[in-house]
Coordinates of C-alpha atoms and ligand atoms in Angstrom, one line a residue:
M23 CA -50.5 116.9 85.5
K24 CA -53.8 116.8 87.3
K25 CA -52.0 116.3 90.4
L26 CA -49.5 118.6 89.8
I27 CA -52.0 121.6 89.0
T28 CA -54.0 120.5 92.5
S29 CA -50.8 120.8 94.3
I30 CA -49.9 124.2 92.8
F31 CA -53.2 125.1 93.4
L32 CA -53.2 123.7 97.2
L33 CA -49.9 125.3 97.7
A34 CA -51.3 128.4 96.7
I35 CA -54.3 128.6 98.9
T36 CA -51.9 127.6 101.6
S37 CA -49.3 130.3 101.1
N38 CA -52.4 132.6 101.0
F39 CA -53.4 131.4 104.3
A40 CA -50.0 131.6 105.9
Q41 CA -49.8 135.4 104.6
E42 CA -53.4 136.0 106.0
Q43 CA -52.2 134.5 109.2
A44 CA -48.9 136.5 109.2
Q45 CA -51.0 139.4 108.8
D46 CA -53.6 138.4 111.4
T47 CA -50.4 138.1 113.9
V48 CA -49.1 141.6 113.0
S49 CA -52.4 143.1 113.7
Q50 CA -52.7 141.1 116.6
N51 CA -49.3 142.3 117.7
E52 CA -50.1 146.0 116.9
E53 CA -52.8 145.7 119.2
K54 CA -51.2 144.2 121.8
M55 CA -48.7 146.8 121.7
E56 CA -51.0 149.9 121.5
W57 CA -51.0 150.6 125.1
F58 CA -47.1 150.3 125.4
K59 CA -46.8 152.6 122.1
D60 CA -49.0 155.2 123.9
A61 CA -47.4 155.3 127.2
K62 CA -43.8 157.1 126.5
L63 CA -42.9 156.7 129.9
G64 CA -42.3 153.9 132.5
I65 CA -40.2 153.9 136.0
F66 CA -37.9 151.3 136.5
I67 CA -37.2 149.8 140.0
H68 CA -33.8 148.3 140.9
W69 CA -34.5 147.0 144.5
G70 CA -32.5 144.1 146.0
L71 CA -29.8 143.4 148.7
Y72 CA -27.4 145.6 146.9
A73 CA -28.8 148.6 147.9
V74 CA -28.1 148.0 151.6
N75 CA -24.1 148.3 151.2
G76 CA -24.9 150.7 147.6
I77 CA -23.0 148.3 145.7
D78 CA -23.5 147.2 141.8
E79 CA -26.6 145.1 142.0
S80 CA -25.1 141.3 141.4
W81 CA -22.3 142.6 139.5
S82 CA -20.2 143.3 142.8
F83 CA -19.7 139.6 143.6
F84 CA -19.8 138.2 140.2
N85 CA -17.1 140.9 139.3
G86 CA -15.2 140.2 142.4
Y87 CA -15.5 143.6 144.4
I88 CA -16.8 141.7 147.4
S89 CA -17.3 138.0 148.2
H90 CA -20.4 136.3 147.5
K91 CA -20.7 135.6 151.8
D92 CA -20.2 139.0 152.6
Y93 CA -22.6 139.9 149.5
L94 CA -25.2 137.5 151.4
K95 CA -24.7 139.6 154.8
Q96 CA -26.9 142.5 153.2
T97 CA -30.0 140.3 153.5
K98 CA -29.5 141.8 157.3
G99 CA -29.6 145.1 156.5
F100 CA -32.5 145.0 153.7
T101 CA -35.1 145.8 156.2
A102 CA -38.0 147.7 154.3
K103 CA -38.9 149.6 157.4
K104 CA -39.6 152.6 155.2
Y105 CA -41.3 150.8 152.6
D106 CA -44.6 152.7 151.3
P107 CA -45.9 151.2 148.1
A108 CA -48.7 153.8 148.3
A109 CA -46.4 156.6 148.1
W110 CA -43.9 154.7 145.9
V111 CA -47.2 154.5 142.9
D112 CA -48.0 157.9 143.9
L113 CA -44.5 159.2 143.0
I114 CA -44.6 157.1 139.8
K115 CA -47.9 158.2 138.9
K116 CA -47.0 162.0 139.1
S117 CA -44.1 161.6 137.2
G118 CA -46.3 160.9 134.3
A119 CA -45.2 157.5 134.0
K120 CA -47.8 154.9 132.7
Y121 CA -46.0 151.6 133.5
S122 CA -43.5 150.7 136.2
V123 CA -41.0 147.4 136.0
I124 CA -39.7 146.3 139.2
T125 CA -36.8 143.9 139.9
S126 CA -38.7 140.7 141.1
K127 CA -35.4 138.8 141.1
H128 CA -31.8 140.1 139.7
H129 CA -29.1 138.2 138.6
D130 CA -28.1 137.2 142.5
G131 CA -31.5 135.4 142.9
F132 CA -32.9 137.1 145.5
A133 CA -36.5 137.4 145.2
L134 CA -39.1 140.2 146.2
W135 CA -42.0 137.8 146.2
D136 CA -42.8 134.6 148.7
T137 CA -41.6 132.6 146.1
K138 CA -42.2 128.8 146.7
F139 CA -38.8 128.0 145.3
G140 CA -36.2 128.2 147.6
D141 CA -36.0 130.6 150.7
F142 CA -33.5 133.3 149.4
N143 CA -36.2 136.0 149.2
A144 CA -37.8 138.7 151.2
V145 CA -40.1 136.8 153.2
K146 CA -37.8 133.9 154.5
G147 CA -34.3 135.2 153.4
A148 CA -34.1 139.0 155.0
S149 CA -34.7 141.3 157.4
S150 CA -37.7 142.7 155.9
K151 CA -39.3 139.4 156.7
K152 CA -42.2 140.1 154.1
D153 CA -43.4 139.9 150.3
V154 CA -42.6 143.4 149.3
L155 CA -43.7 142.5 145.5
T156 CA -47.5 142.0 146.2
P157 CA -48.3 145.1 147.7
F158 CA -46.4 147.2 145.1
V159 CA -48.4 145.3 142.0
S160 CA -51.8 145.8 144.0
E161 CA -50.9 149.6 144.2
L162 CA -49.9 149.9 140.4
R163 CA -53.3 148.2 139.7
K164 CA -55.1 150.4 141.6
N165 CA -53.7 153.4 140.1
N166 CA -54.3 151.8 136.5
L167 CA -50.9 151.6 135.8
K168 CA -49.1 148.8 133.6
V169 CA -47.5 146.2 135.5
G170 CA -43.8 145.3 134.3
I171 CA -42.0 142.6 135.9
Y172 CA -37.9 142.4 135.6
Y173 CA -36.7 138.9 136.0
S174 CA -33.2 137.9 135.6
L175 CA -32.7 134.6 133.6
P176 CA -29.3 133.8 135.7
D177 CA -29.6 133.5 139.0
W178 CA -26.2 133.2 140.4
S179 CA -26.7 132.2 143.9
Y180 CA -28.3 129.2 143.0
N181 CA -26.6 125.5 143.1
D182 CA -27.6 124.4 139.9
Y183 CA -27.2 127.4 137.7
T184 CA -24.2 127.0 135.4
H185 CA -22.5 130.4 136.1
F186 CA -21.4 131.7 139.7
I187 CA -18.7 134.3 139.6
R188 CA -16.8 135.4 136.6
D189 CA -13.8 133.0 137.1
S190 CA -15.9 130.1 138.7
I191 CA -18.5 128.1 136.3
R192 CA -20.4 125.5 138.4
Y193 CA -20.8 123.4 135.4
K194 CA -21.6 122.8 131.7
I195 CA -24.8 121.7 130.4
A196 CA -23.2 119.1 128.0
D197 CA -21.6 117.3 131.2
E198 CA -24.9 117.5 133.4
P199 CA -27.7 118.0 131.7
K200 CA -30.0 116.7 134.3
R201 CA -28.7 119.5 136.4
W202 CA -29.7 122.0 134.0
D203 CA -33.0 120.5 133.7
K204 CA -33.1 121.1 137.3
F205 CA -32.6 125.0 136.9
L206 CA -35.3 124.9 134.2
K207 CA -37.5 123.4 136.2
Y208 CA -36.9 125.9 138.7
Y209 CA -36.7 129.7 136.9
Q210 CA -40.1 128.1 134.9
G211 CA -41.7 127.2 137.4
Q212 CA -41.0 130.8 139.4
L213 CA -42.2 132.3 136.1
K214 CA -45.5 130.4 136.3
E215 CA -45.5 131.8 139.7
L216 CA -45.2 135.1 138.9
S217 CA -47.8 135.0 136.0
D218 CA -50.4 133.4 138.2
T219 CA -49.9 135.7 141.3
Y220 CA -49.3 138.9 139.3
N221 CA -50.5 138.4 135.7
P222 CA -48.2 140.9 134.4
D223 CA -48.7 143.2 131.5
L224 CA -44.9 143.2 130.5
Y225 CA -42.0 140.7 131.4
W226 CA -38.7 142.6 131.5
F227 CA -36.5 139.5 130.6
D228 CA -32.2 140.2 131.4
G229 CA -29.4 138.0 131.0
D230 CA -30.0 136.1 128.4
W231 CA -26.6 136.2 127.1
E232 CA -25.5 133.9 129.3
H233 CA -27.1 130.9 127.2
S234 CA -28.6 130.1 123.8
S235 CA -32.2 130.7 123.2
E236 CA -32.6 126.8 122.9
E237 CA -30.6 126.3 126.1
W238 CA -33.0 128.8 128.1
Q239 CA -36.1 127.0 126.2
A240 CA -36.9 130.6 125.2
P241 CA -39.8 129.5 122.4
K242 CA -41.4 127.5 125.3
V243 CA -41.4 130.1 127.6
R244 CA -42.8 132.7 125.6
Q245 CA -45.7 130.3 124.3
M246 CA -46.2 129.4 128.0
L247 CA -46.7 133.3 129.3
L248 CA -48.7 134.0 126.3
D249 CA -50.9 130.9 126.7
R250 CA -51.5 132.6 130.0
N251 CA -52.1 136.0 128.8
P252 CA -52.4 136.2 125.4
N253 CA -51.7 140.1 125.8
T254 CA -48.8 140.1 127.8
I255 CA -45.6 141.8 126.5
L256 CA -41.9 140.2 126.3
N257 CA -38.9 142.9 126.2
S258 CA -36.2 141.5 123.7
R259 CA -33.9 139.8 126.3
L260 CA -35.6 136.3 125.9
N261 CA -33.0 135.9 122.9
D262 CA -35.3 135.9 120.0
Q263 CA -38.5 136.1 121.5
G264 CA -39.1 139.7 122.2
D265 CA -41.8 141.9 121.4
Y266 CA -39.7 145.3 121.4
A267 CA -35.9 146.6 121.6
T268 CA -34.4 147.6 124.8
P269 CA -31.5 150.0 124.0
E270 CA -29.7 150.2 127.4
Q271 CA -28.2 153.6 128.5
G272 CA -27.3 155.2 125.1
M273 CA -30.1 157.3 123.3
P274 CA -30.1 156.0 119.9
I275 CA -29.0 158.8 117.4
T276 CA -30.9 157.2 114.6
R277 CA -34.1 156.3 114.6
P278 CA -34.3 152.5 115.9
E279 CA -35.3 149.8 113.0
N280 CA -37.6 148.1 115.4
K281 CA -41.3 150.1 115.8
F282 CA -41.4 149.1 119.4
W283 CA -38.3 150.2 121.5
E284 CA -37.9 151.3 125.0
L285 CA -34.4 153.1 126.2
C286 CA -33.7 152.3 129.9
L287 CA -31.8 154.7 131.6
T288 CA -30.1 155.2 135.0
M289 CA -30.7 159.1 136.7
N290 CA -27.0 158.9 137.7
D291 CA -25.0 156.1 136.9
S292 CA -26.1 153.1 138.6
W293 CA -29.4 150.9 138.6
G294 CA -29.7 150.3 142.5
Y295 CA -29.1 152.8 145.2
Q296 CA -25.3 153.8 145.7
K297 CA -24.8 156.5 148.2
N298 CA -21.5 157.1 146.3
D299 CA -23.2 157.7 143.0
H300 CA -23.8 161.5 142.7
N301 CA -23.5 162.0 139.1
Y302 CA -27.4 162.2 138.5
K303 CA -28.3 164.0 135.4
T304 CA -30.2 167.0 135.4
E305 CA -34.1 167.3 134.9
D306 CA -33.6 169.3 131.8
Q307 CA -31.3 166.6 130.6
I308 CA -33.9 163.6 131.4
I309 CA -36.4 166.1 129.7
G310 CA -34.1 166.4 126.5
I311 CA -33.4 162.5 126.3
F312 CA -37.4 162.0 126.9
A313 CA -38.1 164.1 124.2
D314 CA -35.3 162.6 121.6
V315 CA -36.8 159.1 122.5
I316 CA -40.4 159.7 121.7
S317 CA -39.8 162.3 118.8
N318 CA -37.9 158.6 117.4
G319 CA -41.2 156.6 118.6
G320 CA -39.7 154.9 121.6
N321 CA -40.4 154.9 125.4
L322 CA -38.3 156.0 128.2
L323 CA -37.6 153.8 131.1
L324 CA -36.2 155.7 133.7
D325 CA -34.8 154.0 136.7
I326 CA -35.0 154.6 140.3
G327 CA -33.2 152.7 143.3
P328 CA -34.6 152.8 146.5
K329 CA -32.3 152.4 149.5
G330 CA -32.8 148.9 151.6
D331 CA -35.1 150.7 153.8
G332 CA -37.7 151.1 151.1
S333 CA -37.2 155.0 151.1
I334 CA -36.4 156.8 147.9
P335 CA -33.3 159.1 147.8
D336 CA -34.1 162.5 147.9
E337 CA -32.5 163.3 144.5
Q338 CA -34.3 160.7 142.9
V339 CA -37.8 162.1 144.0
A340 CA -37.0 165.4 143.2
I341 CA -36.1 164.4 139.7
L342 CA -39.5 162.3 138.9
E343 CA -41.5 165.5 140.7
G344 CA -39.7 168.0 138.3
L345 CA -40.6 165.4 135.4
G346 CA -44.3 165.2 136.5
R347 CA -44.6 169.0 136.5
W348 CA -43.2 169.1 132.7
T349 CA -45.3 165.5 131.6
N350 CA -48.8 167.0 133.2
K351 CA -48.3 170.4 131.4
H352 CA -47.2 168.9 127.9
K353 CA -49.6 165.8 128.0
E354 CA -51.1 166.2 124.5
A355 CA -47.8 166.7 123.0
I356 CA -46.7 163.1 124.4
Y357 CA -49.0 160.6 125.2
D358 CA -50.7 158.9 122.4
T359 CA -48.9 160.5 119.9
R360 CA -46.2 159.1 117.3
S361 CA -43.0 159.6 116.5
G362 CA -42.3 163.0 114.4
I363 CA -40.7 164.5 111.3
P364 CA -37.5 164.3 110.2
K365 CA -34.8 166.2 111.6
E366 CA -34.1 168.8 108.3
H367 CA -37.8 170.1 108.9
F368 CA -37.4 171.2 112.4
Y369 CA -34.1 171.1 114.0
G370 CA -35.1 169.5 117.3
P371 CA -37.8 166.5 118.8
T372 CA -41.3 166.6 117.3
T373 CA -44.3 164.3 117.9
L374 CA -47.4 163.9 115.7
S375 CA -51.0 163.4 117.0
K376 CA -52.1 160.1 116.0
D377 CA -54.1 161.5 113.1
Q378 CA -51.3 163.3 112.0
T379 CA -53.1 166.5 112.0
I380 CA -51.2 168.3 115.1
L381 CA -47.2 168.6 114.6
Y382 CA -45.6 169.1 118.2
L383 CA -42.4 171.1 118.5
F384 CA -40.3 170.9 121.6
V385 CA -37.9 173.7 121.8
K386 CA -35.1 173.9 124.4
G387 CA -34.2 177.0 125.8
N388 CA -34.7 180.3 124.3
P389 CA -34.4 180.4 120.4
G390 CA -34.2 184.4 120.2
G391 CA -37.8 184.9 119.1
E392 CA -38.8 182.2 116.4
V393 CA -38.4 178.7 116.0
V394 CA -38.5 177.5 112.0
L395 CA -39.9 174.9 110.1
R396 CA -39.0 173.8 106.9
G397 CA -40.6 172.6 103.9
L398 CA -44.0 171.8 105.3
K399 CA -46.3 171.8 102.4
N400 CA -49.4 172.0 104.8
N401 CA -51.0 175.2 105.6
I402 CA -51.3 175.9 109.4
N403 CA -54.8 176.5 111.1
R404 CA -53.3 177.6 114.3
I405 CA -50.5 177.6 116.6
W406 CA -50.6 177.4 120.3
V407 CA -48.2 176.9 123.4
V408 CA -49.1 173.7 124.7
G409 CA -50.1 173.5 128.5
E410 CA -50.1 177.5 128.6
G411 CA -52.3 178.5 126.0
T412 CA -51.0 181.9 124.0
K413 CA -51.6 181.5 120.2
L414 CA -48.8 182.2 118.3
S415 CA -48.5 183.9 114.6
H416 CA -46.1 182.9 112.0
Q417 CA -44.9 184.1 108.8
V418 CA -44.1 182.0 105.4
L419 CA -41.1 182.8 103.5
G420 CA -39.5 181.8 100.4
K421 CA -42.8 180.4 98.5
V422 CA -43.2 181.9 95.2
Y423 CA -46.3 181.3 93.1
W424 CA -44.8 179.1 90.4
S425 CA -43.5 176.5 92.6
H426 CA -44.7 174.1 95.1
Y427 CA -41.7 174.4 96.9
P428 CA -43.5 175.5 100.4
G429 CA -41.1 178.0 101.7
I430 CA -40.0 178.2 105.4
K431 CA -42.3 178.8 108.1
Y432 CA -41.4 181.1 111.1
I433 CA -43.0 180.9 114.2
K434 CA -42.9 183.6 116.6
L435 CA -41.8 182.7 120.1
P436 CA -42.1 185.5 122.9
E437 CA -39.8 184.8 125.7
H438 CA -42.6 185.4 128.3
V439 CA -44.2 181.8 127.2
L440 CA -41.2 179.8 127.8
D441 CA -41.0 176.9 129.8
E442 CA -38.4 176.6 132.5
N443 CA -37.3 173.2 131.0
M444 CA -38.4 173.0 127.6
T445 CA -41.4 174.6 125.7
V446 CA -43.6 172.6 123.1
I447 CA -45.6 174.4 120.4
A448 CA -48.6 172.7 118.7
V449 CA -49.4 173.4 115.2
L450 CA -52.5 172.6 113.7
L451 CA -52.2 171.4 110.0
D452 CA -54.9 171.8 107.2
G453 CA -54.4 168.0 107.1
K454 CA -52.4 165.1 107.2
V455 CA -48.8 166.4 107.6
D456 CA -47.4 166.6 104.4
L457 CA -43.6 167.4 103.9
Y458 CA -41.7 168.6 101.0
R459 CA -39.0 165.8 100.3
E460 CA -37.7 166.7 96.9
D461 CA -34.8 167.5 95.9
G462 CA -35.1 170.9 94.1
A463 CA -35.5 174.1 95.9
V464 CA -37.3 176.8 94.2
I465 CA -35.9 177.0 91.3
E466 CA -37.1 174.1 89.2
S467 CA -36.7 173.1 85.7
N468 CA -40.3 173.0 84.5
Ligands
GLC15 C1 -27.9 145.2 132.3 C2 -27.0 144.7 133.8 C3 -28.1 144.7 134.9 C4 -29.3 146.0 134.6 C5 -30.1 145.7 133.6 C6 -30.8 147.1 133.0 O1 -28.5 143.9 131.8 O2 -26.9 143.3 133.7 O3 -27.3 144.7 136.1 O4 -30.3 145.2 135.8 O5 -28.9 145.7 132.5 O6 -31.0 147.4 132.2

């Protein structure tokens, strides 16, 4: 009996301890994710051999649009002659991004840095003849931007990797475990190298779908990277080992369940530079998507695809500059904010200051004189146009003295304060945001 009591007691202590430990990990995780949550905008860069012909990154040979041999000929055109990392970072900074994620190695296996593992890289295997990753990372650091490294787990050009092209698998792991071990050493060695050289703030894995977590040794890889830098962040594509979700191309319609997420998005329809792809989203569309993303508590990772000579296509520069004008003007409504209020209260994107006392309303186009806020219980202390300063007046209608139904607030918005892309209105509340979420409207039974 005594034994039983002791073991129950011990069990209680341990489970308490386990709970506390779990809480610790949760709060440590929140802390580590703070900069990411505040950053809102990152610039994704797909730069590699594929930019030379302007074809699909890696997939073009995997899917058989070009032979692997011909794909590799692009190494000649990958000159990086006009590559100006300082100008790249300047543009990224101007766009309002707080971090950047660059393809250190895509599925084709071509590395942008001087890796010790093989010759298929920008130093030894292409006309560029130089490490093009290091100067970019240095510029990011110099400018206080966070460093994200994209790394493809699959390496379709590596002779000891399983997959090669869609219809041709080199071997099965079960048949040649030693060969797979060789690949594991190779890719994990490269990751160590990246970690030692750049100490990235974020790793952006890709291609995990080709193998299981066990086969990639994903938990071990996570541990290895965290041992080196406990604050580093991993995206969700290392099987089950990620810190945040990465919806791709599709703006989530409902708010994602994961607290931390990032929408990666192309400006046109391609990740890498494709001369033939002119299907660019407009500035308005990108800003609209961005507002939706931050309204739902996510980040936008907007992609650019530099050419083989290192220059950034004009259309992409123009979009980043336009975006920069808008983010700079509206910075108080963007950075360090949290997701906004449910759509029933305001038919558009919203964000909230971290202390929940300022509500930012994002208004597209010309609403024709006023915008409508429904079911806000707070009194409003002041309203102004973000980045412009005009104070706005409002009217409360539908509020009656015998009910706590808060009525509808109409904010007068004159045409002359409208932003050319999207206007933002700041609503300073008399306390933390408080929303009327009850069933009834004005008529209540008691
Ligand atoms: C996909 C593609 C890849 C691209 C990536 C970006 O996973 O395989 O080509 O780099 O998405 O999110």
